[in-house]
PDB file of N, CA and C in Angstrom:
ATOM      1  N   MET Q 299     150.462  66.754 -24.641  1.00  0.00           N
ATOM      2  CA  MET Q 299     149.192  66.070 -24.651  1.00  0.00           C
ATOM      3  C   MET Q 299     149.275  64.901 -23.690  1.00  0.00           C
ATOM      4  N   ARG Q 300     148.502  64.959 -22.630  1.00  0.00           N
ATOM      5  CA  ARG Q 300     148.478  63.891 -21.633  1.00  0.00           C
ATOM      6  C   ARG Q 300     147.201  63.088 -21.769  1.00  0.00           C
ATOM      7  N   PHE Q 301     147.292  61.823 -21.414  1.00  0.00           N
ATOM      8  CA  PHE Q 301     146.104  60.980 -21.356  1.00  0.00           C
ATOM      9  C   PHE Q 301     146.247  60.048 -20.166  1.00  0.00           C
ATOM     10  N   LYS Q 302     145.125  59.541 -19.704  1.00  0.00           N
ATOM     11  CA  LYS Q 302     145.120  58.622 -18.571  1.00  0.00           C
ATOM     12  C   LYS Q 302     144.757  57.238 -19.069  1.00  0.00           C
ATOM     13  N   THR Q 303     145.377  56.250 -18.473  1.00  0.00           N
ATOM     14  CA  THR Q 303     145.046  54.861 -18.780  1.00  0.00           C
ATOM     15  C   THR Q 303     145.321  54.022 -17.546  1.00  0.00           C
ATOM     16  N   SER Q 304     144.682  52.868 -17.501  1.00  0.00           N
ATOM     17  CA  SER Q 304     144.874  51.953 -16.381  1.00  0.00           C
ATOM     18  C   SER Q 304     145.614  50.721 -16.850  1.00  0.00           C
ATOM     19  N   CYS Q 305     146.492  50.215 -16.011  1.00  0.00           N
ATOM     20  CA  CYS Q 305     147.274  49.023 -16.316  1.00  0.00           C
ATOM     21  C   CYS Q 305     146.390  47.785 -16.171  1.00  0.00           C
ATOM     22  N   SER Q 306     146.429  46.904 -17.149  1.00  0.00           N
ATOM     23  CA  SER Q 306     145.647  45.669 -17.078  1.00  0.00           C
ATOM     24  C   SER Q 306     146.260  44.670 -16.105  1.00  0.00           C
ATOM     25  N   ASN Q 307     147.513  44.879 -15.731  1.00  0.00           N
ATOM     26  CA  ASN Q 307     148.204  43.976 -14.818  1.00  0.00           C
ATOM     27  C   ASN Q 307     147.962  44.332 -13.347  1.00  0.00           C
ATOM     28  N   CYS Q 308     148.118  45.622 -12.985  1.00  0.00           N
ATOM     29  CA  CYS Q 308     148.017  46.027 -11.575  1.00  0.00           C
ATOM     30  C   CYS Q 308     146.903  47.037 -11.303  1.00  0.00           C
ATOM     31  N   ASN Q 309     146.162  47.429 -12.352  1.00  0.00           N
ATOM     32  CA  ASN Q 309     145.049  48.393 -12.247  1.00  0.00           C
ATOM     33  C   ASN Q 309     145.477  49.793 -11.819  1.00  0.00           C
ATOM     34  N   HIS Q 310     146.764  50.094 -11.911  1.00  0.00           N
ATOM     35  CA  HIS Q 310     147.246  51.440 -11.592  1.00  0.00           C
ATOM     36  C   HIS Q 310     146.770  52.408 -12.672  1.00  0.00           C
ATOM     37  N   ALA Q 311     146.135  53.501 -12.261  1.00  0.00           N
ATOM     38  CA  ALA Q 311     145.697  54.531 -13.195  1.00  0.00           C
ATOM     39  C   ALA Q 311     146.766  55.615 -13.229  1.00  0.00           C
ATOM     40  N   GLY Q 312     147.389  55.784 -14.378  1.00  0.00           N
ATOM     41  CA  GLY Q 312     148.458  56.768 -14.494  1.00  0.00           C
ATOM     42  C   GLY Q 312     148.204  57.767 -15.598  1.00  0.00           C
ATOM     43  N   GLY Q 313     148.887  58.900 -15.528  1.00  0.00           N
ATOM     44  CA  GLY Q 313     148.829  59.912 -16.564  1.00  0.00           C
ATOM     45  C   GLY Q 313     150.101  59.850 -17.397  1.00  0.00           C
ATOM     46  N   TYR Q 314     149.957  59.809 -18.703  1.00  0.00           N
ATOM     47  CA  TYR Q 314     151.098  59.604 -19.597  1.00  0.00           C
ATOM     48  C   TYR Q 314     151.077  60.627 -20.722  1.00  0.00           C
ATOM     49  N   ASN Q 315     152.224  60.778 -21.361  1.00  0.00           N
ATOM     50  CA  ASN Q 315     152.315  61.560 -22.587  1.00  0.00           C
ATOM     51  C   ASN Q 315     153.397  60.939 -23.467  1.00  0.00           C
ATOM     52  N   ILE Q 316     153.650  61.535 -24.592  1.00  0.00           N
ATOM     53  CA  ILE Q 316     154.592  60.992 -25.580  1.00  0.00           C
ATOM     54  C   ILE Q 316     156.005  60.873 -25.005  1.00  0.00           C
ATOM     55  N   HIS Q 317     156.327  61.673 -23.999  1.00  0.00           N
ATOM     56  CA  HIS Q 317     157.664  61.659 -23.413  1.00  0.00           C
ATOM     57  C   HIS Q 317     157.907  60.450 -22.514  1.00  0.00           C
ATOM     58  N   HIS Q 318     156.862  59.685 -22.202  1.00  0.00           N
ATOM     59  CA  HIS Q 318     157.007  58.479 -21.395  1.00  0.00           C
ATOM     60  C   HIS Q 318     157.424  57.263 -22.234  1.00  0.00           C
ATOM     61  N   LEU Q 319     157.474  57.412 -23.556  1.00  0.00           N
ATOM     62  CA  LEU Q 319     157.869  56.298 -24.418  1.00  0.00           C
ATOM     63  C   LEU Q 319     159.362  56.002 -24.242  1.00  0.00           C
ATOM     64  N   VAL Q 320     159.698  54.717 -24.127  1.00  0.00           N
ATOM     65  CA  VAL Q 320     161.090  54.293 -24.035  1.00  0.00           C
ATOM     66  C   VAL Q 320     161.348  53.225 -25.091  1.00  0.00           C
ATOM     67  N   GLU Q 321     162.589  53.152 -25.570  1.00  0.00           N
ATOM     68  CA  GLU Q 321     162.933  52.186 -26.614  1.00  0.00           C
ATOM     69  C   GLU Q 321     163.351  50.869 -25.970  1.00  0.00           C
ATOM     70  N   VAL Q 322     162.675  49.787 -26.387  1.00  0.00           N
ATOM     71  CA  VAL Q 322     162.962  48.442 -25.893  1.00  0.00           C
ATOM     72  C   VAL Q 322     162.880  47.483 -27.080  1.00  0.00           C
ATOM     73  N   ASP Q 323     163.975  46.780 -27.366  1.00  0.00           N
ATOM     74  CA  ASP Q 323     163.990  45.774 -28.443  1.00  0.00           C
ATOM     75  C   ASP Q 323     163.495  46.339 -29.776  1.00  0.00           C
ATOM     76  N   ASP Q 324     164.008  47.485 -30.191  1.00  0.00           N
ATOM     77  CA  ASP Q 324     163.635  48.145 -31.450  1.00  0.00           C
ATOM     78  C   ASP Q 324     162.176  48.583 -31.507  1.00  0.00           C
ATOM     79  N   LEU Q 325     161.501  48.627 -30.378  1.00  0.00           N
ATOM     80  CA  LEU Q 325     160.132  49.111 -30.300  1.00  0.00           C
ATOM     81  C   LEU Q 325     160.073  50.266 -29.309  1.00  0.00           C
ATOM     82  N   TRP Q 326     159.079  51.108 -29.448  1.00  0.00           N
ATOM     83  CA  TRP Q 326     158.847  52.184 -28.500  1.00  0.00           C
ATOM     84  C   TRP Q 326     157.679  51.772 -27.629  1.00  0.00           C
ATOM     85  N   CYS Q 327     157.893  51.728 -26.318  1.00  0.00           N
ATOM     86  CA  CYS Q 327     156.899  51.203 -25.386  1.00  0.00           C
ATOM     87  C   CYS Q 327     156.505  52.258 -24.359  1.00  0.00           C
ATOM     88  N   LEU Q 328     155.259  52.170 -23.962  1.00  0.00           N
ATOM     89  CA  LEU Q 328     154.749  52.952 -22.848  1.00  0.00           C
ATOM     90  C   LEU Q 328     154.458  51.949 -21.744  1.00  0.00           C
ATOM     91  N   ALA Q 329     155.170  52.064 -20.633  1.00  0.00           N
ATOM     92  CA  ALA Q 329     155.064  51.088 -19.547  1.00  0.00           C
ATOM     93  C   ALA Q 329     154.366  51.697 -18.346  1.00  0.00           C
ATOM     94  N   CYS Q 330     153.711  50.841 -17.582  1.00  0.00           N
ATOM     95  CA  CYS Q 330     153.049  51.244 -16.340  1.00  0.00           C
ATOM     96  C   CYS Q 330     154.089  51.823 -15.388  1.00  0.00           C
ATOM     97  N   GLU Q 331     153.749  52.935 -14.758  1.00  0.00           N
ATOM     98  CA  GLU Q 331     154.654  53.579 -13.802  1.00  0.00           C
ATOM     99  C   GLU Q 331     154.886  52.711 -12.568  1.00  0.00           C
ATOM    100  N   LYS Q 332     153.922  51.880 -12.232  1.00  0.00           N
ATOM    101  CA  LYS Q 332     153.992  51.104 -11.000  1.00  0.00           C
ATOM    102  C   LYS Q 332     154.661  49.739 -11.190  1.00  0.00           C
ATOM    103  N   CYS Q 333     154.197  48.946 -12.188  1.00  0.00           N
ATOM    104  CA  CYS Q 333     154.710  47.580 -12.320  1.00  0.00           C
ATOM    105  C   CYS Q 333     155.570  47.350 -13.559  1.00  0.00           C
ATOM    106  N   GLY Q 334     155.600  48.317 -14.493  1.00  0.00           N
ATOM    107  CA  GLY Q 334     156.421  48.175 -15.688  1.00  0.00           C
ATOM    108  C   GLY Q 334     155.764  47.408 -16.823  1.00  0.00           C
ATOM    109  N   ASN Q 335     154.518  46.981 -16.642  1.00  0.00           N
ATOM    110  CA  ASN Q 335     153.795  46.276 -17.701  1.00  0.00           C
ATOM    111  C   ASN Q 335     153.669  47.169 -18.931  1.00  0.00           C
ATOM    112  N   ARG Q 336     153.853  46.609 -20.127  1.00  0.00           N
ATOM    113  CA  ARG Q 336     153.729  47.385 -21.362  1.00  0.00           C
ATOM    114  C   ARG Q 336     152.260  47.705 -21.629  1.00  0.00           C
ATOM    115  N   LEU Q 337     151.963  48.980 -21.687  1.00  0.00           N
ATOM    116  CA  LEU Q 337     150.611  49.437 -21.963  1.00  0.00           C
ATOM    117  C   LEU Q 337     150.374  49.598 -23.455  1.00  0.00           C
ATOM    118  N   LEU Q 338     151.345  50.162 -24.149  1.00  0.00           N
ATOM    119  CA  LEU Q 338     151.298  50.383 -25.595  1.00  0.00           C
ATOM    120  C   LEU Q 338     152.665  50.087 -26.178  1.00  0.00           C
ATOM    121  N   THR Q 339     152.677  49.605 -27.410  1.00  0.00           N
ATOM    122  CA  THR Q 339     153.934  49.348 -28.102  1.00  0.00           C
ATOM    123  C   THR Q 339     153.822  49.872 -29.531  1.00  0.00           C
ATOM    124  N   PHE Q 340     154.833  50.630 -29.958  1.00  0.00           N
ATOM    125  CA  PHE Q 340     154.861  51.219 -31.296  1.00  0.00           C
ATOM    126  C   PHE Q 340     156.176  50.885 -31.985  1.00  0.00           C
ATOM    127  N   SER Q 341     156.110  50.713 -33.291  1.00  0.00           N
ATOM    128  CA  SER Q 341     157.340  50.589 -34.064  1.00  0.00           C
ATOM    129  C   SER Q 341     157.941  51.994 -34.180  1.00  0.00           C
ATOM    130  N   PRO Q 342     159.224  52.096 -34.528  1.00  0.00           N
ATOM    131  CA  PRO Q 342     159.813  53.434 -34.704  1.00  0.00           C
ATOM    132  C   PRO Q 342     159.069  54.259 -35.758  1.00  0.00           C
ATOM    133  N   GLU Q 343     158.575  53.607 -36.809  1.00  0.00           N
ATOM    134  CA  GLU Q 343     157.829  54.312 -37.853  1.00  0.00           C
ATOM    135  C   GLU Q 343     156.509  54.852 -37.310  1.00  0.00           C
ATOM    136  N   GLU Q 344     155.816  54.050 -36.486  1.00  0.00           N
ATOM    137  CA  GLU Q 344     154.559  54.504 -35.889  1.00  0.00           C
ATOM    138  C   GLU Q 344     154.798  55.676 -34.948  1.00  0.00           C
ATOM    139  N   ARG Q 345     155.887  55.612 -34.198  1.00  0.00           N
ATOM    140  CA  ARG Q 345     156.213  56.706 -33.288  1.00  0.00           C
ATOM    141  C   ARG Q 345     156.438  57.994 -34.069  1.00  0.00           C
ATOM    142  N   GLN Q 346     157.172  57.914 -35.179  1.00  0.00           N
ATOM    143  CA  GLN Q 346     157.408  59.098 -36.008  1.00  0.00           C
ATOM    144  C   GLN Q 346     156.103  59.646 -36.564  1.00  0.00           C
ATOM    145  N   GLN Q 347     155.195  58.768 -36.965  1.00  0.00           N
ATOM    146  CA  GLN Q 347     153.899  59.213 -37.474  1.00  0.00           C
ATOM    147  C   GLN Q 347     153.106  59.928 -36.384  1.00  0.00           C
ATOM    148  N   ILE Q 348     153.135  59.400 -35.177  1.00  0.00           N
ATOM    149  CA  ILE Q 348     152.428  60.024 -34.059  1.00  0.00           C
ATOM    150  C   ILE Q 348     152.987  61.411 -33.782  1.00  0.00           C
ATOM    151  N   ILE Q 349     154.307  61.524 -33.746  1.00  0.00           N
ATOM    152  CA  ILE Q 349     154.946  62.817 -33.498  1.00  0.00           C
ATOM    153  C   ILE Q 349     154.591  63.797 -34.614  1.00  0.00           C
ATOM    154  N   ARG Q 350     154.603  63.335 -35.847  1.00  0.00           N
ATOM    155  CA  ARG Q 350     154.274  64.196 -37.001  1.00  0.00           C
ATOM    156  C   ARG Q 350     152.824  64.695 -36.918  1.00  0.00           C
ATOM    157  N   VAL Q 351     151.908  63.818 -36.545  1.00  0.00           N
ATOM    158  CA  VAL Q 351     150.500  64.207 -36.416  1.00  0.00           C
ATOM    159  C   VAL Q 351     150.334  65.240 -35.306  1.00  0.00           C
ATOM    160  N   ILE Q 352     151.034  65.060 -34.199  1.00  0.00           N
ATOM    161  CA  ILE Q 352     150.972  66.034 -33.104  1.00  0.00           C
ATOM    162  C   ILE Q 352     151.492  67.384 -33.585  1.00  0.00           C
ATOM    163  N   GLN Q 353     152.608  67.376 -34.314  1.00  0.00           N
ATOM    164  CA  GLN Q 353     153.167  68.627 -34.827  1.00  0.00           C
ATOM    165  C   GLN Q 353     152.203  69.306 -35.799  1.00  0.00           C
ATOM    166  N   LEU Q 354     151.599  68.535 -36.703  1.00  0.00           N
ATOM    167  CA  LEU Q 354     150.657  69.103 -37.662  1.00  0.00           C
ATOM    168  C   LEU Q 354     149.424  69.665 -36.961  1.00  0.00           C
ATOM    169  N   THR Q 355     148.942  68.942 -35.961  1.00  0.00           N
ATOM    170  CA  THR Q 355     147.763  69.395 -35.216  1.00  0.00           C
ATOM    171  C   THR Q 355     148.061  70.698 -34.487  1.00  0.00           C
ATOM    172  N   GLU Q 356     149.230  70.793 -33.882  1.00  0.00           N
ATOM    173  CA  GLU Q 356     149.586  72.010 -33.158  1.00  0.00           C
ATOM    174  C   GLU Q 356     149.806  73.196 -34.097  1.00  0.00           C
ATOM    175  N   SER Q 357     150.303  72.946 -35.305  1.00  0.00           N
ATOM    176  CA  SER Q 357     150.624  74.052 -36.201  1.00  0.00           C
ATOM    177  C   SER Q 357     149.449  74.490 -37.068  1.00  0.00           C
ATOM    178  N   TYR Q 358     148.434  73.635 -37.215  1.00  0.00           N
ATOM    179  CA  TYR Q 358     147.297  74.000 -38.062  1.00  0.00           C
ATOM    180  C   TYR Q 358     146.058  74.171 -37.195  1.00  0.00           C
ATOM    181  N   VAL Q 359     145.617  75.406 -37.068  1.00  0.00           N
ATOM    182  CA  VAL Q 359     144.387  75.703 -36.347  1.00  0.00           C
ATOM    183  C   VAL Q 359     143.456  76.389 -37.339  1.00  0.00           C
ATOM    184  N   PRO Q 360     142.406  75.709 -37.762  1.00  0.00           N
ATOM    185  CA  PRO Q 360     141.527  76.312 -38.767  1.00  0.00           C
ATOM    186  C   PRO Q 360     140.787  77.532 -38.213  1.00  0.00           C
ATOM    187  N   ASP Q 361     140.601  78.501 -39.064  1.00  0.00           N
ATOM    188  CA  ASP Q 361     139.872  79.707 -38.697  1.00  0.00           C
ATOM    189  C   ASP Q 361     138.426  79.523 -39.143  1.00  0.00           C
ATOM    190  N   THR Q 362     137.625  78.868 -38.318  1.00  0.00           N
ATOM    191  CA  THR Q 362     136.252  78.553 -38.705  1.00  0.00           C
ATOM    192  C   THR Q 362     135.377  79.794 -38.817  1.00  0.00           C
ATOM    193  N   ILE Q 363     135.643  80.796 -38.000  1.00  0.00           N
ATOM    194  CA  ILE Q 363     134.858  82.035 -38.077  1.00  0.00           C
ATOM    195  C   ILE Q 363     135.026  82.665 -39.448  1.00  0.00           C
ATOM    196  N   ASP Q 364     136.266  82.771 -39.915  1.00  0.00           N
ATOM    197  CA  ASP Q 364     136.533  83.363 -41.219  1.00  0.00           C
ATOM    198  C   ASP Q 364     135.982  82.480 -42.338  1.00  0.00           C
ATOM    199  N   ALA Q 365     136.065  81.174 -42.189  1.00  0.00           N
ATOM    200  CA  ALA Q 365     135.553  80.260 -43.210  1.00  0.00           C
ATOM    201  C   ALA Q 365     134.049  80.434 -43.380  1.00  0.00           C
ATOM    202  N   TYR Q 366     133.308  80.545 -42.297  1.00  0.00           N
ATOM    203  CA  TYR Q 366     131.864  80.754 -42.392  1.00  0.00           C
ATOM    204  C   TYR Q 366     131.532  82.131 -42.936  1.00  0.00           C
ATOM    205  N   ARG Q 367     132.363  83.128 -42.640  1.00  0.00           N
ATOM    206  CA  ARG Q 367     132.123  84.485 -43.135  1.00  0.00           C
ATOM    207  C   ARG Q 367     132.156  84.493 -44.665  1.00  0.00           C
ATOM    208  N   HIS Q 368     133.046  83.699 -45.251  1.00  0.00           N
ATOM    209  CA  HIS Q 368     133.168  83.664 -46.713  1.00  0.00           C
ATOM    210  C   HIS Q 368     131.970  83.021 -47.387  1.00  0.00           C
ATOM    211  N   ILE Q 369     131.278  82.128 -46.719  1.00  0.00           N
ATOM    212  CA  ILE Q 369     130.110  81.491 -47.358  1.00  0.00           C
ATOM    213  C   ILE Q 369     128.807  82.180 -46.978  1.00  0.00           C
ATOM    214  N   GLY Q 370     128.883  83.239 -46.200  1.00  0.00           N
ATOM    215  CA  GLY Q 370     127.716  84.058 -45.913  1.00  0.00           C
ATOM    216  C   GLY Q 370     126.784  83.508 -44.848  1.00  0.00           C
ATOM    217  N   VAL Q 371     127.291  82.781 -43.893  1.00  0.00           N
ATOM    218  CA  VAL Q 371     126.460  82.280 -42.801  1.00  0.00           C
ATOM    219  C   VAL Q 371     126.658  83.200 -41.608  1.00  0.00           C
ATOM    220  N   ASP Q 372     125.584  83.919 -41.259  1.00  0.00           N
ATOM    221  CA  ASP Q 372     125.679  84.829 -40.116  1.00  0.00           C
ATOM    222  C   ASP Q 372     124.339  84.873 -39.426  1.00  0.00           C
ATOM    223  N   PRO Q 373     124.219  84.594 -38.192  1.00  0.00           N
ATOM    224  CA  PRO Q 373     125.257  84.152 -37.262  1.00  0.00           C
ATOM    225  C   PRO Q 373     125.590  82.678 -37.481  1.00  0.00           C
ATOM    226  N   LEU Q 374     126.662  82.257 -36.867  1.00  0.00           N
ATOM    227  CA  LEU Q 374     127.061  80.857 -36.989  1.00  0.00           C
ATOM    228  C   LEU Q 374     126.007  79.956 -36.357  1.00  0.00           C
ATOM    229  N   PRO Q 375     125.768  78.778 -36.953  1.00  0.00           N
ATOM    230  CA  PRO Q 375     124.781  77.866 -36.371  1.00  0.00           C
ATOM    231  C   PRO Q 375     125.204  77.428 -34.970  1.00  0.00           C
ATOM    232  N   SER Q 376     124.221  77.289 -34.100  1.00  0.00           N
ATOM    233  CA  SER Q 376     124.517  76.854 -32.737  1.00  0.00           C
ATOM    234  C   SER Q 376     123.934  75.481 -32.441  1.00  0.00           C
ATOM    235  N   ARG Q 377     123.243  74.885 -33.416  1.00  0.00           N
ATOM    236  CA  ARG Q 377     122.666  73.554 -33.244  1.00  0.00           C
ATOM    237  C   ARG Q 377     123.096  72.647 -34.378  1.00  0.00           C
ATOM    238  N   VAL Q 378     123.218  71.384 -34.044  1.00  0.00           N
ATOM    239  CA  VAL Q 378     123.513  70.372 -35.046  1.00  0.00           C
ATOM    240  C   VAL Q 378     122.329  69.433 -35.090  1.00  0.00           C
ATOM    241  N   ARG Q 379     121.804  69.190 -36.274  1.00  0.00           N
ATOM    242  CA  ARG Q 379     120.671  68.279 -36.415  1.00  0.00           C
ATOM    243  C   ARG Q 379     121.051  67.164 -37.373  1.00  0.00           C
ATOM    244  N   PHE Q 380     120.519  66.009 -37.096  1.00  0.00           N
ATOM    245  CA  PHE Q 380     120.784  64.850 -37.934  1.00  0.00           C
ATOM    246  C   PHE Q 380     119.478  64.396 -38.563  1.00  0.00           C
ATOM    247  N   GLY Q 381     119.563  63.908 -39.760  1.00  0.00           N
ATOM    248  CA  GLY Q 381     118.367  63.419 -40.442  1.00  0.00           C
ATOM    249  C   GLY Q 381     118.522  63.573 -41.934  1.00  0.00           C
ATOM    250  N   VAL Q 382     117.436  63.373 -42.623  1.00  0.00           N
ATOM    251  CA  VAL Q 382     117.434  63.460 -44.083  1.00  0.00           C
ATOM    252  C   VAL Q 382     117.214  64.909 -44.486  1.00  0.00           C
ATOM    253  N   ILE Q 383     117.995  65.386 -45.436  1.00  0.00           N
ATOM    254  CA  ILE Q 383     117.828  66.740 -45.960  1.00  0.00           C
ATOM    255  C   ILE Q 383     116.803  66.680 -47.070  1.00  0.00           C
ATOM    256  N   ALA Q 384     115.731  67.468 -46.933  1.00  0.00           N
ATOM    257  CA  ALA Q 384     114.680  67.473 -47.940  1.00  0.00           C
ATOM    258  C   ALA Q 384     115.166  68.220 -49.171  1.00  0.00           C
ATOM    259  N   SER Q 385     114.905  67.650 -50.329  1.00  0.00           N
ATOM    260  CA  SER Q 385     115.270  68.345 -51.561  1.00  0.00           C
ATOM    261  C   SER Q 385     114.181  69.367 -51.883  1.00  0.00           C
ATOM    262  N   GLU Q 386     114.480  70.318 -52.753  1.00  0.00           N
ATOM    263  CA  GLU Q 386     113.522  71.344 -53.110  1.00  0.00           C
ATOM    264  C   GLU Q 386     112.297  70.753 -53.765  1.00  0.00           C
ATOM    265  N   GLU Q 387     112.439  69.644 -54.521  1.00  0.00           N
ATOM    266  CA  GLU Q 387     111.318  69.006 -55.181  1.00  0.00           C
ATOM    267  C   GLU Q 387     110.329  68.446 -54.170  1.00  0.00           C
ATOM    268  N   ASN Q 388     110.837  67.904 -53.049  1.00  0.00           N
ATOM    269  CA  ASN Q 388     109.970  67.284 -52.053  1.00  0.00           C
ATOM    270  C   ASN Q 388     109.310  68.293 -51.123  1.00  0.00           C
ATOM    271  N   GLU Q 389     109.791  69.519 -51.081  1.00  0.00           N
ATOM    272  CA  GLU Q 389     109.256  70.513 -50.160  1.00  0.00           C
ATOM    273  C   GLU Q 389     107.911  71.055 -50.598  1.00  0.00           C
ATOM    274  N   GLU Q 390     107.534  70.916 -51.857  1.00  0.00           N
ATOM    275  CA  GLU Q 390     106.280  71.471 -52.378  1.00  0.00           C
ATOM    276  C   GLU Q 390     105.126  70.678 -51.981  1.00  0.00           C
TER     277      GLU Q 390
END
């Protein structure tokens, strides 16, 4: 999983991922590729949580087609609408 961010020190726009984290002073840091400025800092516990979430996200892919099939929605909705849902009492 890559993401882009810009350094607040030198304005360098770089692409980073979890493998760019390095350990500095008992913290895990993501530093600018150009000037070394710390972009993000995580405790070891936060780093483990991030890695765990990535692993869970990669291993769990919900089967939405099958889920909708079980509740009898066919075809699947293609629009999302926001607003108040009218109750049956108010529809009369």
